PDB file of C-alpha atoms in Angstrom:
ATOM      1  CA  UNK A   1       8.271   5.340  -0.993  1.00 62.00           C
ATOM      2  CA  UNK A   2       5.271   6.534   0.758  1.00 60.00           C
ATOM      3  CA  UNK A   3       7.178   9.058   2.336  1.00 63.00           C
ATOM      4  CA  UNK A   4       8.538  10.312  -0.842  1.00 61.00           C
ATOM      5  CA  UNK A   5       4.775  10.357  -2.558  1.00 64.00           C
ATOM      6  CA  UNK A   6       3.958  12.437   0.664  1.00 67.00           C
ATOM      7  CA  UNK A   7      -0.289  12.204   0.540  1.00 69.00           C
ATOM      8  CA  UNK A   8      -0.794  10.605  -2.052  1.00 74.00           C
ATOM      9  CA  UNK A   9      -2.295   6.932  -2.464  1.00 76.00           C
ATOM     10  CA  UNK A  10      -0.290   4.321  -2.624  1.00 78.00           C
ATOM     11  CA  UNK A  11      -1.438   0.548  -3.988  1.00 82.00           C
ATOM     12  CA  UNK A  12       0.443  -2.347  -3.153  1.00 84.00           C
ATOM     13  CA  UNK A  13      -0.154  -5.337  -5.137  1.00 83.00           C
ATOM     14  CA  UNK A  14       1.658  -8.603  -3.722  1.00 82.00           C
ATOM     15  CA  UNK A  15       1.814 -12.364  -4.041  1.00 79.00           C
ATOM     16  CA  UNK A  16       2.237 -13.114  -0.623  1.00 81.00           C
ATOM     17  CA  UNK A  17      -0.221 -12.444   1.747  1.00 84.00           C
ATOM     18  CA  UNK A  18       2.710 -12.450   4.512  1.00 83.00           C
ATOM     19  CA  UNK A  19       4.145  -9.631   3.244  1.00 82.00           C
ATOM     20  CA  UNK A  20       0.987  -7.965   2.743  1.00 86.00           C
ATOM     21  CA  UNK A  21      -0.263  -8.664   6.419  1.00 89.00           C
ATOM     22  CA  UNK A  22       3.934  -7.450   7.449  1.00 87.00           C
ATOM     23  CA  UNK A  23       3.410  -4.093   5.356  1.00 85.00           C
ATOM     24  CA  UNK A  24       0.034  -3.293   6.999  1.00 90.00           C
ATOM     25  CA  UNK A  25       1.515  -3.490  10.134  1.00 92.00           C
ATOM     26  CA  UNK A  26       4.826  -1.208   9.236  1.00 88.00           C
ATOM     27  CA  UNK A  27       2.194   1.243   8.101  1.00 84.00           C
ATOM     28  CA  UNK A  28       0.599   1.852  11.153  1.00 88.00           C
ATOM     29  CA  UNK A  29       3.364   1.578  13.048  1.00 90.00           C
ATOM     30  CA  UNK A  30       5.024   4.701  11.012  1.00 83.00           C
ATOM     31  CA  UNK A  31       1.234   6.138  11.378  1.00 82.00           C
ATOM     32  CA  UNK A  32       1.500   5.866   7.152  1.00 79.00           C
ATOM     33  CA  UNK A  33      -2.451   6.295   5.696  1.00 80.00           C
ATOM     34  CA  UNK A  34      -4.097   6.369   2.282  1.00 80.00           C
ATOM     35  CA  UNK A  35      -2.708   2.800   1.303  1.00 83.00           C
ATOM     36  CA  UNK A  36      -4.257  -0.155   0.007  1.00 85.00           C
ATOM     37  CA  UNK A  37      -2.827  -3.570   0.069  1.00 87.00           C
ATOM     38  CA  UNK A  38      -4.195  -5.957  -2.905  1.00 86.00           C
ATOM     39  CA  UNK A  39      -3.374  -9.694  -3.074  1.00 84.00           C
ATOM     40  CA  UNK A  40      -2.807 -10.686  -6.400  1.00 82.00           C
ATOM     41  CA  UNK A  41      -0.488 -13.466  -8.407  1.00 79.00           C
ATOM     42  CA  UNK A  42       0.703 -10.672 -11.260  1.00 77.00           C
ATOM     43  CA  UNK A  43       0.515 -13.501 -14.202  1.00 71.00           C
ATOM     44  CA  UNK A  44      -0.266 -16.203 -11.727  1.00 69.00           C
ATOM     45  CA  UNK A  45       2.044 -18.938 -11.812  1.00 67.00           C
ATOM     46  CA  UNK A  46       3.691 -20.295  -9.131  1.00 67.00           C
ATOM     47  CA  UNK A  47       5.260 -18.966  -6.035  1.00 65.00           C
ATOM     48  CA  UNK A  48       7.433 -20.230  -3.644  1.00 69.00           C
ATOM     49  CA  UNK A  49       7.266 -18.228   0.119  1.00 68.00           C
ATOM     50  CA  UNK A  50      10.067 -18.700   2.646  1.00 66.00           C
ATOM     51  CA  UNK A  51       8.592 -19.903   5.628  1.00 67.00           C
ATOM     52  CA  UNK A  52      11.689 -18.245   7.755  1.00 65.00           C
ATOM     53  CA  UNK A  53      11.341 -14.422   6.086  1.00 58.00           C
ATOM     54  CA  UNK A  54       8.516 -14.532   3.657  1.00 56.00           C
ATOM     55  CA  UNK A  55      10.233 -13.421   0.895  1.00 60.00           C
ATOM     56  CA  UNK A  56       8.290 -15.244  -2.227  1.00 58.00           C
ATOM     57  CA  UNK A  57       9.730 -15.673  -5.960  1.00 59.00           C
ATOM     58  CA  UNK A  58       8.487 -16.752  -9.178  1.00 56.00           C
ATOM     59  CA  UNK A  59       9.076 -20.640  -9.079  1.00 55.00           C
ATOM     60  CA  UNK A  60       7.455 -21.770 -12.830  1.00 59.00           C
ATOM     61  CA  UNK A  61       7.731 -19.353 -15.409  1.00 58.00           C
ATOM     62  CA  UNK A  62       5.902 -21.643 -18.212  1.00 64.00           C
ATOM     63  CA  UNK A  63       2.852 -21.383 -16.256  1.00 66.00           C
ATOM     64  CA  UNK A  64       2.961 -17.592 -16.531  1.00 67.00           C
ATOM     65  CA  UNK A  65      -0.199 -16.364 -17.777  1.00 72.00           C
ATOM     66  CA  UNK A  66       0.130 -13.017 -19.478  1.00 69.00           C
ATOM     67  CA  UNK A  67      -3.598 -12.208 -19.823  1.00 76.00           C
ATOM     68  CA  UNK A  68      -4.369 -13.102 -16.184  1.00 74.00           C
ATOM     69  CA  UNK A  69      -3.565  -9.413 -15.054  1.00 77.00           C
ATOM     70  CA  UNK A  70      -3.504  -7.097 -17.711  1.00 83.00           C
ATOM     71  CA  UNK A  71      -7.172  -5.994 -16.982  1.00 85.00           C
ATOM     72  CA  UNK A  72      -6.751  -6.194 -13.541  1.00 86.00           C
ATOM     73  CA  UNK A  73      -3.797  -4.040 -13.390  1.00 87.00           C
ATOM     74  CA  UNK A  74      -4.604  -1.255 -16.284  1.00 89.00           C
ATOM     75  CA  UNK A  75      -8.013  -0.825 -14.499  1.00 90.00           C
ATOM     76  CA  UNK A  76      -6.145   0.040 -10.996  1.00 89.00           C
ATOM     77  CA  UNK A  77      -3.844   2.229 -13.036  1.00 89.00           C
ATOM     78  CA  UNK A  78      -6.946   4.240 -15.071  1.00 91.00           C
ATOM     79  CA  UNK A  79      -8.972   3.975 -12.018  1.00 91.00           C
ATOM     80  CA  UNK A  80      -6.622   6.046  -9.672  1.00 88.00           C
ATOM     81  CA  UNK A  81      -4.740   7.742 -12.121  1.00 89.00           C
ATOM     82  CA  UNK A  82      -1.518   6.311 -11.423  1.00 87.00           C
ATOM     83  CA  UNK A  83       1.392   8.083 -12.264  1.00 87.00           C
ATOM     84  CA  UNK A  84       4.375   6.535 -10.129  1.00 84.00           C
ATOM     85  CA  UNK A  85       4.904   2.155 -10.301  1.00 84.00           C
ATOM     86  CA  UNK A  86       7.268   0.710  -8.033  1.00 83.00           C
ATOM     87  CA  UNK A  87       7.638  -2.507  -9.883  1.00 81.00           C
ATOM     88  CA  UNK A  88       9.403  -6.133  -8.153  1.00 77.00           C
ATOM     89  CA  UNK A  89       7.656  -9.198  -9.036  1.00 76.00           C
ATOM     90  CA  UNK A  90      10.886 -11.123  -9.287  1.00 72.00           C
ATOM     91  CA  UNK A  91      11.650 -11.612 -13.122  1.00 74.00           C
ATOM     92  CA  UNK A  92       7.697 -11.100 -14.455  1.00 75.00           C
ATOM     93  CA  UNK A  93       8.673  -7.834 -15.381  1.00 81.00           C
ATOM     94  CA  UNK A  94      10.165  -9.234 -18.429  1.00 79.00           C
ATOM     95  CA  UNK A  95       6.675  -9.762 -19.528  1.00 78.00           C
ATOM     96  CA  UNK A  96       4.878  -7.046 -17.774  1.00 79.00           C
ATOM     97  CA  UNK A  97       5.448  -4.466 -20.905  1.00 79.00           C
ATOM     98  CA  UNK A  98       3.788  -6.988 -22.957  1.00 79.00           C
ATOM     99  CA  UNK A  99       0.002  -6.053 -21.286  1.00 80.00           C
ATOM    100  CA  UNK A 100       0.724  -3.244 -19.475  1.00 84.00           C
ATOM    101  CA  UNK A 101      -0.255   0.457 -20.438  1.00 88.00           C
ATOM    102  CA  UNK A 102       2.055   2.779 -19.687  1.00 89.00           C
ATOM    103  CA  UNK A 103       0.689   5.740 -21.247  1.00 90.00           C
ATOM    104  CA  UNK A 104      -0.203   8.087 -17.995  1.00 89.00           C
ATOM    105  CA  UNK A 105       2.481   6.776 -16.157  1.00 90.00           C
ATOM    106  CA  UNK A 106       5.603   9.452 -15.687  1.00 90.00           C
ATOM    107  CA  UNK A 107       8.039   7.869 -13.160  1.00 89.00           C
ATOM    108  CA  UNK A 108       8.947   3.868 -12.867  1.00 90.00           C
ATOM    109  CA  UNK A 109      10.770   2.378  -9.947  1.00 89.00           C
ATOM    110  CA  UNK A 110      12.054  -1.398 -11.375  1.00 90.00           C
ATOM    111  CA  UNK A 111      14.065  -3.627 -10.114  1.00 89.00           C
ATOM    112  CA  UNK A 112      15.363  -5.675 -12.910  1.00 91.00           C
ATOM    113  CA  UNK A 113      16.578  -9.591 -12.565  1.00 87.00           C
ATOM    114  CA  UNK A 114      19.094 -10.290 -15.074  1.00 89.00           C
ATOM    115  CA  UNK A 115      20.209 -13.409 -12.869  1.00 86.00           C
ATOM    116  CA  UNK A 116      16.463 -15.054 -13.453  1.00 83.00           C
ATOM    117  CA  UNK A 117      15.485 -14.125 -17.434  1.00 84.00           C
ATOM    118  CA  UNK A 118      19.809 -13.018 -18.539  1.00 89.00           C
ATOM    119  CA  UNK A 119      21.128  -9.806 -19.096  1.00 93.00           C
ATOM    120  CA  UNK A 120      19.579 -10.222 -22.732  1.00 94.00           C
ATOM    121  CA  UNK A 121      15.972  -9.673 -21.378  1.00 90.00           C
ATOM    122  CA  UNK A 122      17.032  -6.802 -18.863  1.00 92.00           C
ATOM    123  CA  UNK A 123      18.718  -4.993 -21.973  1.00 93.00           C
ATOM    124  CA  UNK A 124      15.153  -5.171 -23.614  1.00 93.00           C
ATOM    125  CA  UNK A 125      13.302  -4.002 -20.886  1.00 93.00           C
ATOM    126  CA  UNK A 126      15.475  -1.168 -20.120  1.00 94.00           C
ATOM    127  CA  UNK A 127      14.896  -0.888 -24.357  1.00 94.00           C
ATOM    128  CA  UNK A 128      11.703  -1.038 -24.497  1.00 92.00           C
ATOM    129  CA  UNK A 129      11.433   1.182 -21.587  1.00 93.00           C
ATOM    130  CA  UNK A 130      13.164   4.092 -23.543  1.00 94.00           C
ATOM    131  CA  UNK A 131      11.476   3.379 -26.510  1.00 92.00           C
ATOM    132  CA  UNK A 132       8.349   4.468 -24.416  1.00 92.00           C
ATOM    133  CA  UNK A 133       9.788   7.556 -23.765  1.00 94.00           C
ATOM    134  CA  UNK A 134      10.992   6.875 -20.295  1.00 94.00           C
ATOM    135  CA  UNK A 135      14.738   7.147 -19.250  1.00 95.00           C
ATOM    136  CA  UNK A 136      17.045   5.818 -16.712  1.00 94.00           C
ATOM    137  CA  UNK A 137      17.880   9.251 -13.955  1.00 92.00           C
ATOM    138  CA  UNK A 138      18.741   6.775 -11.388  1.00 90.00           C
ATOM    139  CA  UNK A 139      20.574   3.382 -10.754  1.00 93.00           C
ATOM    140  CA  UNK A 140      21.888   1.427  -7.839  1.00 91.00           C
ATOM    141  CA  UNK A 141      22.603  -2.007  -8.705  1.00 93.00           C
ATOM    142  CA  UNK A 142      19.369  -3.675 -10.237  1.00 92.00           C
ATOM    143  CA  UNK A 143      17.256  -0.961  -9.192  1.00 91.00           C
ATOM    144  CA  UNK A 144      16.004   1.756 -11.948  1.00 93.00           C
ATOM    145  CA  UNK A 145      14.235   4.680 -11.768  1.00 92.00           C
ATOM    146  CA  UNK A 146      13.173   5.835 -15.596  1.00 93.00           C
ATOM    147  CA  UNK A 147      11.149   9.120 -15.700  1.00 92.00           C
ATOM    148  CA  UNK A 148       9.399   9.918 -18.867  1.00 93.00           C
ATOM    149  CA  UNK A 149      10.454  12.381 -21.359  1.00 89.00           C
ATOM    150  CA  UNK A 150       8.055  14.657 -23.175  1.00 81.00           C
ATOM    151  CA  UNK A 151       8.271  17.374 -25.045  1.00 74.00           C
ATOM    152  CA  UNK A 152      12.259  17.218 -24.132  1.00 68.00           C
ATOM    153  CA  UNK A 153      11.292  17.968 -20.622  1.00 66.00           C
ATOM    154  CA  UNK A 154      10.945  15.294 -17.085  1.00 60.00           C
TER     155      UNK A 154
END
């Protein structure tokens, strides 16, 4: 990705500070700057983080919290002007349209979960998605990229 957004900033927001801690390391190893890793619980709840590769997932979805990040997360956006979100937070996504403005935002990386929230909830997204004036240019497997359309132009 950061290769791809060549100098630009990228902001990483994870649950697990493993990863976070992994991902700082990767970056200087690849000499990668203008990053900034943020530890944050998008909707709080639960996680679970395997001890053997640190890969976390959402463990309690009833203790989701839908307010706990929308200010957080729209300030980062209107802050730096973000215009590209990679988005993974294993299944919140179904909610993350609920709080989220998407207004500035041009180009969205997803990966969507259909075997966590059913292929009824990834249909919406993806819905709700073009409703918003983004569309689907790219797709490999559960992984989206939807650029937005305006004025009939990418």
């Amino acid at each position: 990705i950061k290769r791809i957004i060549k100098n630009k900033n990228l902001i990483s927001i994870d649950a697990n500070e493993k990863a976070i801690e992994y991902c700082k390391d990767l970056f200087k190893l690849n000499s990668l700057s203008n990053y900034e890793f943020i530890h944050h619980k998008i909707g709080g709840g639960d996680f679970i983080i395997n001890k053997k590769n640190y890969l976390s997932s959402q463990s309690n979805w009833e203790k989701i919290d839908k307010d706990y990040s929308k200010n957080f997360l729209n300030d980062i956006i209107d802050k730096n002007k973000i215009k590209n979100l990679v988005i993974d937070i294993e299944g919140m996504e179904q909610f993350l349209f609920d709080f989220l403005d998407i207004s500035q935002i041009k180009t969205i990386f997803i990966e969507l979960h259909p075997d966590i929230y059913g292929q009824k909830n990834s249909y919406e997204i993806i819905k709700n998605l073009n409703f918003n004036n983004f569309y689907s240019t790219a797709k490999i497997n559960n992984n989206y990229c939807f650029r937005k359309k305006e004025n009939g132009l990418f």
